[in-house]
mmCIF file of C-alpha atoms and ligand atoms in Angstrom:
data_model
loop_
_atom_site.group_PDB
_atom_site.id
_atom_site.type_symbol
_atom_site.label_atom_id
_atom_site.label_comp_id
_atom_site.label_asym_id
_atom_site.label_seq_id
_atom_site.Cartn_x
_atom_site.Cartn_y
_atom_site.Cartn_z
ATOM 1 C CA MET P 1 119.315 36.860 100.333
ATOM 2 C CA THR P 2 120.943 39.439 101.811
ATOM 3 C CA LEU P 3 121.303 43.154 101.119
ATOM 4 C CA LEU P 4 124.804 43.372 102.323
ATOM 5 C CA THR P 5 128.268 42.459 100.116
ATOM 6 C CA PRO P 6 130.732 40.676 102.269
ATOM 7 C CA ALA P 7 133.006 43.669 102.147
ATOM 8 C CA VAL P 8 130.493 45.703 103.905
ATOM 9 C CA ARG P 9 128.970 43.323 106.018
ATOM 10 C CA ALA P 10 132.688 42.856 107.382
ATOM 11 C CA GLN P 11 133.586 46.168 107.554
ATOM 12 C CA ALA P 12 129.866 46.930 109.500
ATOM 13 C CA ARG P 13 130.771 44.372 112.210
ATOM 14 C CA ALA P 14 134.366 45.522 112.405
ATOM 15 C CA LEU P 15 133.568 49.094 113.009
ATOM 16 C CA ARG P 16 133.775 50.270 116.634
ATOM 17 C CA ASP P 17 130.824 52.034 118.168
ATOM 18 C CA ASP P 18 132.056 55.386 118.160
ATOM 19 C CA GLU P 19 133.079 54.802 114.247
ATOM 20 C CA LEU P 20 129.234 54.503 113.798
ATOM 21 C CA PRO P 21 127.222 55.702 112.093
ATOM 22 C CA CYS P 22 129.291 55.304 108.820
ATOM 23 C CA TYR P 23 128.601 55.452 105.105
ATOM 24 C CA LEU P 24 130.093 52.363 103.169
ATOM 25 C CA TYR P 25 130.760 52.296 99.579
ATOM 26 C CA ASP P 26 131.601 49.038 97.909
ATOM 27 C CA LEU P 27 133.605 50.465 94.877
ATOM 28 C CA ALA P 28 134.135 46.491 93.546
ATOM 29 C CA ALA P 29 130.305 46.728 93.495
ATOM 30 C CA LEU P 30 130.162 49.959 91.949
ATOM 31 C CA ARG P 31 132.386 48.935 89.070
ATOM 32 C CA GLU P 32 130.527 45.852 88.532
ATOM 33 C CA HIS P 33 126.947 47.547 88.156
ATOM 34 C CA ALA P 34 128.266 50.318 86.230
ATOM 35 C CA SER P 35 130.178 47.915 83.683
ATOM 36 C CA SER P 36 126.895 45.577 83.275
ATOM 37 C CA VAL P 37 125.184 48.873 82.865
ATOM 38 C CA ARG P 38 127.444 50.043 80.099
ATOM 39 C CA ALA P 39 127.828 46.496 78.564
ATOM 40 C CA ALA P 40 123.909 46.326 78.135
ATOM 41 C CA LEU P 41 123.787 49.617 76.131
ATOM 42 C CA PRO P 42 124.132 49.723 72.505
ATOM 43 C CA GLY P 43 127.692 51.298 71.369
ATOM 44 C CA PRO P 44 126.808 54.732 70.081
ATOM 45 C CA VAL P 45 124.544 55.469 73.200
ATOM 46 C CA GLU P 46 126.232 58.001 75.366
ATOM 47 C CA LEU P 47 126.113 57.436 79.025
ATOM 48 C CA TYR P 48 126.588 60.584 81.103
ATOM 49 C CA TYR P 49 126.242 60.337 85.131
ATOM 50 C CA ALA P 50 124.116 62.760 86.827
ATOM 51 C CA ALA P 51 126.275 63.893 89.617
ATOM 52 C CA LYS P 52 123.966 65.620 91.612
ATOM 53 C CA ALA P 53 123.023 62.095 93.204
ATOM 54 C CA ASN P 54 126.419 61.222 94.528
ATOM 55 C CA ALA P 55 129.428 63.196 93.699
ATOM 56 C CA GLU P 56 131.995 61.668 96.076
ATOM 57 C CA PRO P 57 135.591 61.925 94.202
ATOM 58 C CA ALA P 58 136.069 57.942 94.745
ATOM 59 C CA ILE P 59 132.906 57.229 93.140
ATOM 60 C CA LEU P 60 133.401 59.811 90.081
ATOM 61 C CA ARG P 61 136.738 58.134 89.603
ATOM 62 C CA GLU P 62 135.181 54.529 89.513
ATOM 63 C CA LEU P 63 132.075 55.614 87.119
ATOM 64 C CA ALA P 64 134.365 57.499 84.562
ATOM 65 C CA PRO P 65 135.968 54.430 82.644
ATOM 66 C CA PHE P 66 132.101 53.570 82.003
ATOM 67 C CA THR P 67 130.858 56.694 81.204
ATOM 68 C CA ASP P 68 131.186 59.460 78.465
ATOM 69 C CA GLY P 69 131.103 62.373 80.651
ATOM 70 C CA PHE P 70 129.151 63.770 83.435
ATOM 71 C CA GLU P 71 126.348 66.277 84.082
ATOM 72 C CA VAL P 72 126.587 68.825 86.575
ATOM 73 C CA SER P 73 124.003 70.918 87.447
ATOM 74 C CA SER P 74 125.815 74.028 89.281
ATOM 75 C CA GLY P 75 128.980 75.951 89.415
ATOM 76 C CA GLY P 76 129.953 74.092 92.596
ATOM 77 C CA GLU P 77 129.566 70.973 90.760
ATOM 78 C CA LEU P 78 131.186 71.783 87.733
ATOM 79 C CA ALA P 79 134.271 72.497 89.839
ATOM 80 C CA HIS P 80 134.100 69.687 92.052
ATOM 81 C CA VAL P 81 133.644 67.179 89.080
ATOM 82 C CA ARG P 82 136.659 68.903 86.898
ATOM 83 C CA ARG P 83 138.873 68.366 89.638
ATOM 84 C CA ALA P 84 137.822 64.647 90.169
ATOM 85 C CA VAL P 85 137.737 63.380 86.657
ATOM 86 C CA PRO P 86 139.679 65.959 85.014
ATOM 87 C CA ARG P 87 139.400 64.085 81.576
ATOM 88 C CA SER P 88 135.803 63.343 81.466
ATOM 89 C CA PRO P 89 133.717 65.686 79.090
ATOM 90 C CA LEU P 90 130.990 68.000 81.233
ATOM 91 C CA ALA P 91 127.385 69.028 80.483
ATOM 92 C CA PHE P 92 126.073 72.060 82.790
ATOM 93 C CA GLY P 93 122.659 72.063 83.188
ATOM 94 C CA GLY P 94 120.196 73.105 85.871
ATOM 95 C CA PRO P 95 117.925 76.037 85.634
ATOM 96 C CA GLY P 96 118.972 79.558 87.319
ATOM 97 C CA LYS P 97 122.515 79.580 86.086
ATOM 98 C CA THR P 98 124.438 82.701 87.237
ATOM 99 C CA PRO P 99 126.398 84.956 84.880
ATOM 100 C CA SER P 100 129.468 84.295 86.989
ATOM 101 C CA GLU P 101 128.790 80.295 86.910
ATOM 102 C CA ILE P 102 128.230 80.891 83.230
ATOM 103 C CA ALA P 103 131.480 82.544 82.936
ATOM 104 C CA ALA P 104 133.529 79.946 85.050
ATOM 105 C CA ALA P 105 132.054 77.240 83.223
ATOM 106 C CA LEU P 106 133.387 78.784 79.919
ATOM 107 C CA ARG P 107 137.125 79.300 81.636
ATOM 108 C CA ALA P 108 136.853 75.775 82.502
ATOM 109 C CA GLY P 109 136.351 74.731 78.840
ATOM 110 C CA VAL P 110 132.681 72.916 79.967
ATOM 111 C CA GLU P 111 132.197 70.926 76.653
ATOM 112 C CA ARG P 112 128.220 71.184 76.627
ATOM 113 C CA PHE P 113 125.931 73.646 77.988
ATOM 114 C CA HIS P 114 122.183 72.364 78.751
ATOM 115 C CA VAL P 115 120.487 75.816 78.056
ATOM 116 C CA GLU P 116 117.195 76.457 80.053
ATOM 117 C CA SER P 117 115.736 79.444 78.684
ATOM 118 C CA LEU P 118 116.035 82.583 76.096
ATOM 119 C CA HIS P 119 117.436 84.635 78.707
ATOM 120 C CA GLU P 120 120.051 82.289 79.825
ATOM 121 C CA LEU P 121 120.813 81.883 76.143
ATOM 122 C CA ARG P 122 121.424 85.720 75.707
ATOM 123 C CA LEU P 123 123.457 85.464 78.713
ATOM 124 C CA LEU P 124 125.861 82.592 77.432
ATOM 125 C CA THR P 125 125.998 84.397 73.875
ATOM 126 C CA ARG P 126 127.191 87.429 75.317
ATOM 127 C CA ALA P 127 130.025 85.535 77.907
ATOM 128 C CA ALA P 128 131.276 83.276 74.972
ATOM 129 C CA ALA P 129 131.660 86.644 72.853
ATOM 130 C CA GLU P 130 133.862 88.202 75.685
ATOM 131 C CA ARG P 131 136.231 85.346 75.326
ATOM 132 C CA ARG P 132 136.460 85.825 71.675
ATOM 133 C CA GLY P 133 140.223 85.212 70.932
ATOM 134 C CA THR P 134 140.658 82.461 73.539
ATOM 135 C CA ARG P 135 141.667 79.174 72.005
ATOM 136 C CA GLY P 136 139.605 75.895 72.222
ATOM 137 C CA PRO P 137 136.712 74.345 70.350
ATOM 138 C CA ARG P 138 133.077 76.249 70.921
ATOM 139 C CA PRO P 139 130.906 74.693 73.711
ATOM 140 C CA ARG P 140 128.101 72.805 72.265
ATOM 141 C CA VAL P 141 124.679 73.986 72.825
ATOM 142 C CA LEU P 142 121.731 71.888 73.873
ATOM 143 C CA LEU P 143 118.296 73.192 74.252
ATOM 144 C CA ARG P 144 116.449 71.782 77.333
ATOM 145 C CA LEU P 145 112.883 71.644 76.048
ATOM 146 C CA ASN P 146 109.836 71.125 78.398
ATOM 147 C CA LEU P 147 107.996 68.796 75.831
ATOM 148 C CA PRO P 148 104.003 68.768 76.414
ATOM 149 C CA VAL P 149 104.458 65.275 77.063
ATOM 150 C CA ASP P 150 102.059 63.530 80.044
ATOM 151 C CA ALA P 151 104.914 61.754 81.542
ATOM 152 C CA GLN P 152 102.798 60.929 84.487
ATOM 153 C CA ALA P 153 100.420 59.345 82.349
ATOM 154 C CA LEU P 154 102.625 57.708 79.833
ATOM 155 C CA THR P 155 104.605 56.226 82.579
ATOM 156 C CA GLY P 156 102.679 56.374 85.699
ATOM 157 C CA SER P 157 106.243 58.094 87.199
ATOM 158 C CA ALA P 158 106.011 59.408 90.909
ATOM 159 C CA LEU P 159 108.183 62.742 90.188
ATOM 160 C CA ALA P 160 107.647 64.247 87.063
ATOM 161 C CA MET P 161 109.725 67.320 86.332
ATOM 162 C CA GLY P 162 107.909 68.248 83.150
ATOM 163 C CA GLY P 163 105.067 67.819 80.314
ATOM 164 C CA GLY P 164 103.026 70.482 82.443
ATOM 165 C CA ALA P 165 104.057 73.873 83.735
ATOM 166 C CA ALA P 166 107.334 73.277 85.132
ATOM 167 C CA PRO P 167 110.393 75.841 86.128
ATOM 168 C CA PHE P 168 112.890 73.587 83.839
ATOM 169 C CA GLY P 169 113.645 74.034 80.392
ATOM 170 C CA MET P 170 112.008 76.249 77.554
ATOM 171 C CA ASP P 171 108.730 75.791 76.273
ATOM 172 C CA PRO P 172 108.824 74.429 72.398
ATOM 173 C CA SER P 173 107.165 77.417 71.302
ATOM 174 C CA GLU P 174 110.513 79.232 71.847
ATOM 175 C CA ALA P 175 112.410 76.583 70.224
ATOM 176 C CA GLY P 176 112.411 78.726 66.749
ATOM 177 C CA ASP P 177 113.462 81.704 68.491
ATOM 178 C CA ALA P 178 116.632 80.182 70.346
ATOM 179 C CA TRP P 179 117.594 78.468 67.232
ATOM 180 C CA LYS P 180 117.659 81.643 65.123
ATOM 181 C CA LEU P 181 119.960 83.240 67.888
ATOM 182 C CA LEU P 182 122.074 80.189 68.054
ATOM 183 C CA SER P 183 122.587 80.272 64.065
ATOM 184 C CA GLY P 184 123.079 83.940 64.259
ATOM 185 C CA ASP P 185 125.766 85.510 65.688
ATOM 186 C CA ALA P 186 126.237 83.177 68.650
ATOM 187 C CA ALA P 187 127.512 80.463 66.378
ATOM 188 C CA ASP P 188 130.757 82.303 66.162
ATOM 189 C CA HIS P 189 131.127 81.273 69.755
ATOM 190 C CA LEU P 190 128.969 78.383 70.258
ATOM 191 C CA GLU P 191 128.437 75.276 68.545
ATOM 192 C CA PRO P 192 124.240 74.170 68.204
ATOM 193 C CA ALA P 193 124.428 70.624 68.985
ATOM 194 C CA GLY P 194 120.692 69.502 69.941
ATOM 195 C CA LEU P 195 118.153 68.878 72.270
ATOM 196 C CA HIS P 196 117.877 67.942 75.936
ATOM 197 C CA VAL P 197 114.800 66.558 77.623
ATOM 198 C CA HIS P 198 114.765 65.199 81.254
ATOM 199 C CA LEU P 199 110.894 64.894 82.268
ATOM 200 C CA ALA P 200 110.476 62.183 84.844
ATOM 201 C CA SER P 201 112.178 60.447 87.529
ATOM 202 C CA GLY P 202 111.516 56.511 88.912
ATOM 203 C CA LEU P 203 110.656 55.108 85.459
ATOM 204 C CA SER P 204 110.611 51.407 84.527
ATOM 205 C CA ALA P 205 112.448 50.092 81.519
ATOM 206 C CA GLU P 206 109.175 50.054 79.541
ATOM 207 C CA ALA P 207 107.955 53.302 80.953
ATOM 208 C CA GLN P 208 111.607 54.624 80.001
ATOM 209 C CA LEU P 209 111.447 53.136 76.283
ATOM 210 C CA ALA P 210 107.835 55.001 75.598
ATOM 211 C CA LEU P 211 108.858 58.244 77.013
ATOM 212 C CA THR P 212 112.339 58.025 74.873
ATOM 213 C CA GLU P 213 109.810 57.102 71.689
ATOM 214 C CA GLU P 214 107.958 59.992 72.469
ATOM 215 C CA ILE P 215 110.346 62.480 72.904
ATOM 216 C CA LEU P 216 112.224 61.586 69.907
ATOM 217 C CA GLY P 217 109.441 61.813 67.255
ATOM 218 C CA ARG P 218 108.643 65.060 68.881
ATOM 219 C CA VAL P 219 112.194 66.388 69.099
ATOM 220 C CA THR P 220 112.777 64.966 65.465
ATOM 221 C CA ALA P 221 109.448 66.979 64.101
ATOM 222 C CA LEU P 222 110.459 70.015 65.861
ATOM 223 C CA ALA P 223 113.716 70.095 64.657
ATOM 224 C CA GLY P 224 112.552 69.407 61.138
ATOM 225 C CA ARG P 225 109.700 72.294 61.449
ATOM 226 C CA HIS P 226 112.653 74.940 62.684
ATOM 227 C CA GLY P 227 115.446 73.496 60.237
ATOM 228 C CA LEU P 228 117.653 72.734 63.223
ATOM 229 C CA PRO P 229 120.768 70.596 63.480
ATOM 230 C CA LEU P 230 120.099 67.676 65.259
ATOM 231 C CA ARG P 231 123.107 66.071 66.159
ATOM 232 C CA GLU P 232 122.653 64.998 69.670
ATOM 233 C CA VAL P 233 119.430 64.357 72.062
ATOM 234 C CA THR P 234 119.854 63.561 75.534
ATOM 235 C CA VAL P 235 116.739 61.988 76.910
ATOM 236 C CA GLY P 236 117.272 62.455 80.658
ATOM 237 C CA GLY P 237 117.746 60.096 83.497
ATOM 238 C CA GLY P 238 115.064 58.788 85.868
ATOM 239 C CA MET P 239 115.772 55.098 85.775
ATOM 240 C CA ALA P 240 113.856 53.783 88.944
ATOM 241 C CA VAL P 241 115.302 52.235 92.165
ATOM 242 C CA ASP P 242 112.620 50.490 93.666
ATOM 243 C CA TYR P 243 113.379 50.801 97.344
ATOM 244 C CA THR P 244 110.118 48.446 98.235
ATOM 245 C CA ARG P 245 112.046 45.797 96.336
ATOM 246 C CA PRO P 246 115.539 46.177 96.842
ATOM 247 C CA PHE P 247 116.998 42.595 94.768
ATOM 248 C CA GLU P 248 115.334 44.118 91.750
ATOM 249 C CA ARG P 249 117.039 46.602 89.326
ATOM 250 C CA PHE P 250 116.116 48.602 86.554
ATOM 251 C CA ASP P 251 116.224 46.185 83.477
ATOM 252 C CA TRP P 252 119.134 47.819 81.779
ATOM 253 C CA THR P 253 119.339 45.039 79.180
ATOM 254 C CA ALA P 254 115.519 45.415 77.659
ATOM 255 C CA PHE P 255 116.331 49.343 77.914
ATOM 256 C CA GLY P 256 119.543 48.623 75.874
ATOM 257 C CA ALA P 257 117.780 46.623 73.296
ATOM 258 C CA GLY P 258 115.009 49.302 73.367
ATOM 259 C CA LEU P 259 117.151 52.451 72.503
ATOM 260 C CA ALA P 260 118.966 50.152 69.802
ATOM 261 C CA ARG P 261 115.671 49.677 68.466
ATOM 262 C CA ALA P 262 114.906 53.574 68.379
ATOM 263 C CA ALA P 263 118.178 54.910 67.185
ATOM 264 C CA ARG P 264 116.945 52.839 64.255
ATOM 265 C CA ARG P 265 113.937 54.152 63.779
ATOM 266 C CA HIS P 266 115.458 57.697 64.456
ATOM 267 C CA PRO P 267 118.809 57.522 62.362
ATOM 268 C CA GLY P 268 121.016 60.459 62.937
ATOM 269 C CA PRO P 269 121.513 62.100 66.338
ATOM 270 C CA VAL P 270 123.845 60.799 68.859
ATOM 271 C CA LEU P 271 121.393 59.579 71.789
ATOM 272 C CA ARG P 272 122.542 60.109 75.185
ATOM 273 C CA ILE P 273 121.080 59.315 78.812
ATOM 274 C CA GLU P 274 121.818 60.768 81.809
ATOM 275 C CA PRO P 275 121.044 58.595 84.960
ATOM 276 C CA GLY P 276 121.711 59.475 88.363
ATOM 277 C CA ARG P 277 120.070 57.498 91.088
ATOM 278 C CA ALA P 278 120.043 53.862 89.146
ATOM 279 C CA LEU P 279 124.064 53.986 88.826
ATOM 280 C CA THR P 280 125.196 54.723 92.268
ATOM 281 C CA ALA P 281 122.157 53.937 95.395
ATOM 282 C CA TYR P 282 123.208 50.178 95.201
ATOM 283 C CA CYS P 283 126.997 50.914 95.957
ATOM 284 C CA GLY P 284 126.278 52.588 99.317
ATOM 285 C CA TRP P 285 125.246 51.925 102.903
ATOM 286 C CA TYR P 286 124.579 53.436 106.085
ATOM 287 C CA ALA P 287 125.608 51.830 109.091
ATOM 288 C CA THR P 288 124.607 52.199 112.678
ATOM 289 C CA GLU P 289 123.886 50.537 116.000
ATOM 290 C CA VAL P 290 120.519 50.716 117.996
ATOM 291 C CA LEU P 291 121.154 52.707 121.166
ATOM 292 C CA ASP P 292 117.829 51.953 122.700
ATOM 293 C CA VAL P 293 114.804 50.167 122.646
ATOM 294 C CA LYS P 294 111.366 50.963 123.900
ATOM 295 C CA ARG P 295 107.859 49.944 123.586
ATOM 296 C CA SER P 296 105.221 52.929 123.159
ATOM 297 C CA ARG P 297 101.050 52.012 123.283
ATOM 298 C CA GLY P 298 102.156 48.359 122.263
ATOM 299 C CA GLU P 299 104.605 49.169 119.535
ATOM 300 C CA ASP P 300 108.365 48.771 119.380
ATOM 301 C CA PHE P 301 110.601 51.766 118.565
ATOM 302 C CA ALA P 302 114.362 51.527 118.149
ATOM 303 C CA ILE P 303 116.558 54.582 118.578
ATOM 304 C CA VAL P 304 119.656 54.183 116.341
ATOM 305 C CA ARG P 305 122.953 56.524 116.240
ATOM 306 C CA GLY P 306 122.313 59.321 113.497
ATOM 307 C CA GLY P 307 119.326 59.622 111.698
ATOM 308 C CA THR P 308 117.757 61.366 108.717
ATOM 309 C CA HIS P 309 120.298 64.145 109.043
ATOM 310 C CA HIS P 310 122.459 61.732 107.578
ATOM 311 C CA LEU P 311 119.959 59.622 105.405
ATOM 312 C CA ARG P 312 117.233 61.820 104.593
ATOM 313 C CA THR P 313 116.135 59.472 101.539
ATOM 314 C CA PRO P 314 113.383 57.430 103.446
ATOM 315 C CA VAL P 315 111.601 60.744 104.355
ATOM 316 C CA THR P 316 111.924 62.739 101.101
ATOM 317 C CA LYS P 317 110.919 59.404 99.156
ATOM 318 C CA GLY P 318 108.316 58.156 101.595
ATOM 319 C CA HIS P 319 109.643 54.667 101.801
ATOM 320 C CA ASP P 320 110.682 52.717 104.484
ATOM 321 C CA GLN P 321 114.724 52.474 104.117
ATOM 322 C CA PRO P 322 115.438 48.587 103.179
ATOM 323 C CA ALA P 323 117.539 47.359 105.913
ATOM 324 C CA GLU P 324 119.690 44.285 107.589
ATOM 325 C CA VAL P 325 120.375 43.623 111.321
ATOM 326 C CA LEU P 326 123.698 42.440 112.501
ATOM 327 C CA PRO P 327 123.355 41.110 115.815
ATOM 328 C CA MET P 328 126.142 41.614 118.366
ATOM 329 C CA ASP P 329 126.925 39.891 121.546
ATOM 330 C CA ASP P 330 128.935 42.377 123.131
ATOM 331 C CA TRP P 331 126.660 44.406 125.728
ATOM 332 C CA PRO P 332 128.846 46.354 128.020
ATOM 333 C CA HIS P 333 126.224 48.475 129.417
ATOM 334 C CA PRO P 334 124.097 48.272 132.624
ATOM 335 C CA PRO P 335 121.650 44.991 132.460
ATOM 336 C CA PRO P 336 118.879 44.518 131.197
ATOM 337 C CA ARG P 337 119.609 44.954 127.698
ATOM 338 C CA PRO P 338 116.783 46.580 125.901
ATOM 339 C CA ALA P 339 114.970 44.368 123.003
ATOM 340 C CA VAL P 340 111.895 44.448 120.837
ATOM 341 C CA ARG P 341 108.817 42.209 121.987
ATOM 342 C CA GLY P 342 106.889 42.135 118.530
ATOM 343 C CA ASP P 343 107.948 41.332 114.931
ATOM 344 C CA ARG P 344 108.287 44.458 114.037
ATOM 345 C CA VAL P 345 110.034 47.852 115.052
ATOM 346 C CA THR P 346 110.019 51.421 113.868
ATOM 347 C CA VAL P 347 113.380 52.593 113.519
ATOM 348 C CA ALA P 348 114.342 56.098 114.626
ATOM 349 C CA GLY P 349 116.846 58.360 114.626
ATOM 350 C CA GLN P 350 118.277 60.680 117.338
ATOM 351 C CA LEU P 351 116.745 63.840 116.088
ATOM 352 C CA CYS P 352 113.681 65.552 117.892
ATOM 353 C CA THR P 353 110.929 65.613 115.416
ATOM 354 C CA PRO P 354 108.839 62.805 114.437
ATOM 355 C CA LYS P 355 110.017 62.793 110.999
ATOM 356 C CA ASP P 356 113.096 61.213 111.618
ATOM 357 C CA VAL P 357 112.051 57.860 110.916
ATOM 358 C CA LEU P 358 114.402 55.546 109.215
ATOM 359 C CA SER P 359 112.025 52.251 108.689
ATOM 360 C CA ARG P 360 108.249 52.010 110.140
ATOM 361 C CA GLY P 361 108.211 48.318 109.526
ATOM 362 C CA LEU P 362 111.498 46.761 109.862
ATOM 363 C CA VAL P 363 110.941 42.998 110.313
ATOM 364 C CA ALA P 364 113.287 42.326 113.295
ATOM 365 C CA PRO P 365 112.162 39.923 116.009
ATOM 366 C CA GLY P 366 114.209 40.049 119.087
ATOM 367 C CA LEU P 367 116.389 43.093 118.015
ATOM 368 C CA ARG P 368 118.528 44.409 120.830
ATOM 369 C CA ALA P 369 119.987 47.721 121.827
ATOM 370 C CA GLY P 370 123.841 47.051 120.649
ATOM 371 C CA ASP P 371 122.652 45.450 117.436
ATOM 372 C CA ARG P 372 123.866 46.877 114.499
ATOM 373 C CA VAL P 373 121.387 47.762 111.551
ATOM 374 C CA VAL P 374 122.848 48.747 108.080
ATOM 375 C CA PHE P 375 120.680 50.293 105.579
ATOM 376 C CA ALA P 376 121.149 49.633 101.901
ATOM 377 C CA LEU P 377 120.455 51.372 98.451
ATOM 378 C CA ALA P 378 122.142 54.792 100.124
ATOM 379 C CA GLY P 379 124.461 55.305 97.835
ATOM 380 C CA ALA P 380 122.174 58.116 95.977
ATOM 381 C CA TYR P 381 120.616 61.131 97.131
ATOM 382 C CA ALA P 382 121.365 60.193 100.543
ATOM 383 C CA TRP P 383 124.055 62.236 102.415
ATOM 384 C CA ASN P 384 124.599 64.744 99.892
ATOM 385 C CA ILE P 385 120.671 65.558 100.303
ATOM 386 C CA SER P 386 120.445 65.353 103.995
ATOM 387 C CA HIS P 387 120.394 68.400 106.676
ATOM 388 C CA HIS P 388 123.485 67.429 108.384
ATOM 389 C CA ASP P 389 123.741 70.443 110.939
ATOM 390 C CA PHE P 390 120.297 70.313 112.345
ATOM 391 C CA LEU P 391 120.808 69.389 116.377
ATOM 392 C CA MET P 392 124.644 69.395 115.950
ATOM 393 C CA HIS P 393 124.864 65.642 115.910
ATOM 394 C CA PRO P 394 128.586 64.433 114.924
ATOM 395 C CA ARG P 395 129.026 63.392 111.371
ATOM 396 C CA PRO P 396 129.265 60.118 110.331
ATOM 397 C CA GLY P 397 132.226 57.967 108.999
ATOM 398 C CA PHE P 398 132.776 57.507 105.314
ATOM 399 C CA ARG P 399 134.694 54.483 103.961
ATOM 400 C CA PHE P 400 135.393 53.541 100.739
ATOM 401 C CA LEU P 401 135.882 49.944 100.313
ATOM 402 C CA THR P 402 138.262 48.230 97.436
ATOM 403 C CA PRO P 403 139.151 44.572 97.658
HETATM 404 C C1 LIG Y 501 118.499 64.837 88.545
HETATM 405 C C2 LIG Y 501 118.582 64.834 86.997
HETATM 406 C C3 LIG Y 501 119.267 63.922 86.350
HETATM 407 C C4 LIG Y 501 119.374 62.313 87.099
HETATM 408 O O1 LIG Y 501 118.033 61.863 87.835
HETATM 409 P P1 LIG Y 501 117.811 60.129 88.308
HETATM 410 O O2 LIG Y 501 116.397 60.321 88.849
HETATM 411 O O3 LIG Y 501 118.993 60.400 89.455
HETATM 412 O O4 LIG Y 501 118.302 59.315 87.429
HETATM 413 C C5 LIG Y 501 119.485 63.859 84.858
HETATM 414 N N1 LIG Y 501 119.174 64.720 84.360
HETATM 415 C C6 LIG Y 501 118.468 66.024 84.969
HETATM 416 C C7 LIG Y 501 118.523 67.176 84.034
HETATM 417 C C8 LIG Y 501 118.276 65.875 86.231
HETATM 418 O O5 LIG Y 501 118.195 66.903 86.956
#
C-alpha cells in the first residue's frame, strides 16, 4: 500500500532540491473523491464545502461541480471564494462578523447568512434595511444554535465546538426572540430559512448520524414550539479524517444511507452538510528532503527542509503526520552520507523550537540525508493554518497536478 498517487510520486522525485519543500495537490484524485462523496449522498441532501479547510482557487474550482455551495467564515473568505467560483452559492458563517463584513456580504449578494447572535441579527437587519430598493432576492437567514447536546458523550468526538458553554451560535432560549425579529420588520429584507448547527469535529459516520438524528429531533421540536418555518437545516461538518489510519476514510456510503433514513423521519426541510477536512485532506501532500540525520541519546532524528511553519497540522492535532520515504541515489555533498541507524526516526523541521516535529515515530530504516519524505493527508488545515513567517525561511512551492 502506498500513500502517494502515481502523479505525486513522480513529481516528488522530479523536483530539484531547491524546489523543495513543495505542496503537491492531485486534482484528479480530488475530483474522484468529491465525485464519490456526492454519489453516496441522497439526491436532496445539499453539500457545501467549508472553505476554511483549504481555499486554494484550483481546489474550489475542482469541487464546485460536486457541491451545492460553499460555507465561508469571514469577509476575506467571502470575497476570495466569490471570485474563485462566482456561480456557487455562499453561506456566510462565523462568530464576530463586523458591520463592514455584513455590508460587504450584502453587496456581494451572498445567498445565506448563518446568524450567530441576536446582536448580529439586529446588525444584519439594519444593514439589509439600508439597502432597501436594491434589486435581487432577499438573503436567507439560518440561525446558528448551540444546542445542549453533549456531543462528546454522544459521539466521543475530540473537538466539541458546542453543546456546553461556547462562543459559537446562540442559546436555544433566544430562538423565539430571534424568530420574532425575523418575522417582523426584518422579513421585508431577509428571508427566514431555518437553523444551523455545527457541534463537533472528528466524527465517524456512526457518530455523525447519531448527532444528526439528535439535532433534527431538537430543531423540529424547537421550530414547532415557536412556530418557525423550517425550510432548511444545516447539520454541520466534522466528518473524521483519521491521521493514524491514513488508508481508511469516512464511510460516506453508510452516512448517505443514514441521512436518507433521517430525512424520511423528518420530512420537510432541506438537509445540508458542510464538511471541510474530509473533502480535501486526501488531495494534498507536502514533499521535502532530509537535510541532515543525527543520533541523540540513542534516538535518530532527521531534519527536513521546511517544517511545521508550512505544515502545522501534526502539532495542532497531536499526531504523527503519515509519510512515505522516496530514496534518492544522488549525493553531491561531502561523504559520509548521514543515515538513520535504528528503525524509527523523529522527523523535525528547520525551526528552533522543540515543537517543530512532523512525526515522532516514522518507520524509515536506513533513511539517509538526501532522501525525500512526502507527507500525506496535507490537503486540509495544513499550509493555511501554519505560521509561515516565523523564522523567515523561504515559502514552499505549490503544484496543482492535473492528468
Ligand atoms: C470548521 C467548520 C466546518 C467544517 O469542519 P470540518 O471538521 O473541516 O469538516 C463546518 N461548519 C462550521 C460552522 C465550521 O466552523
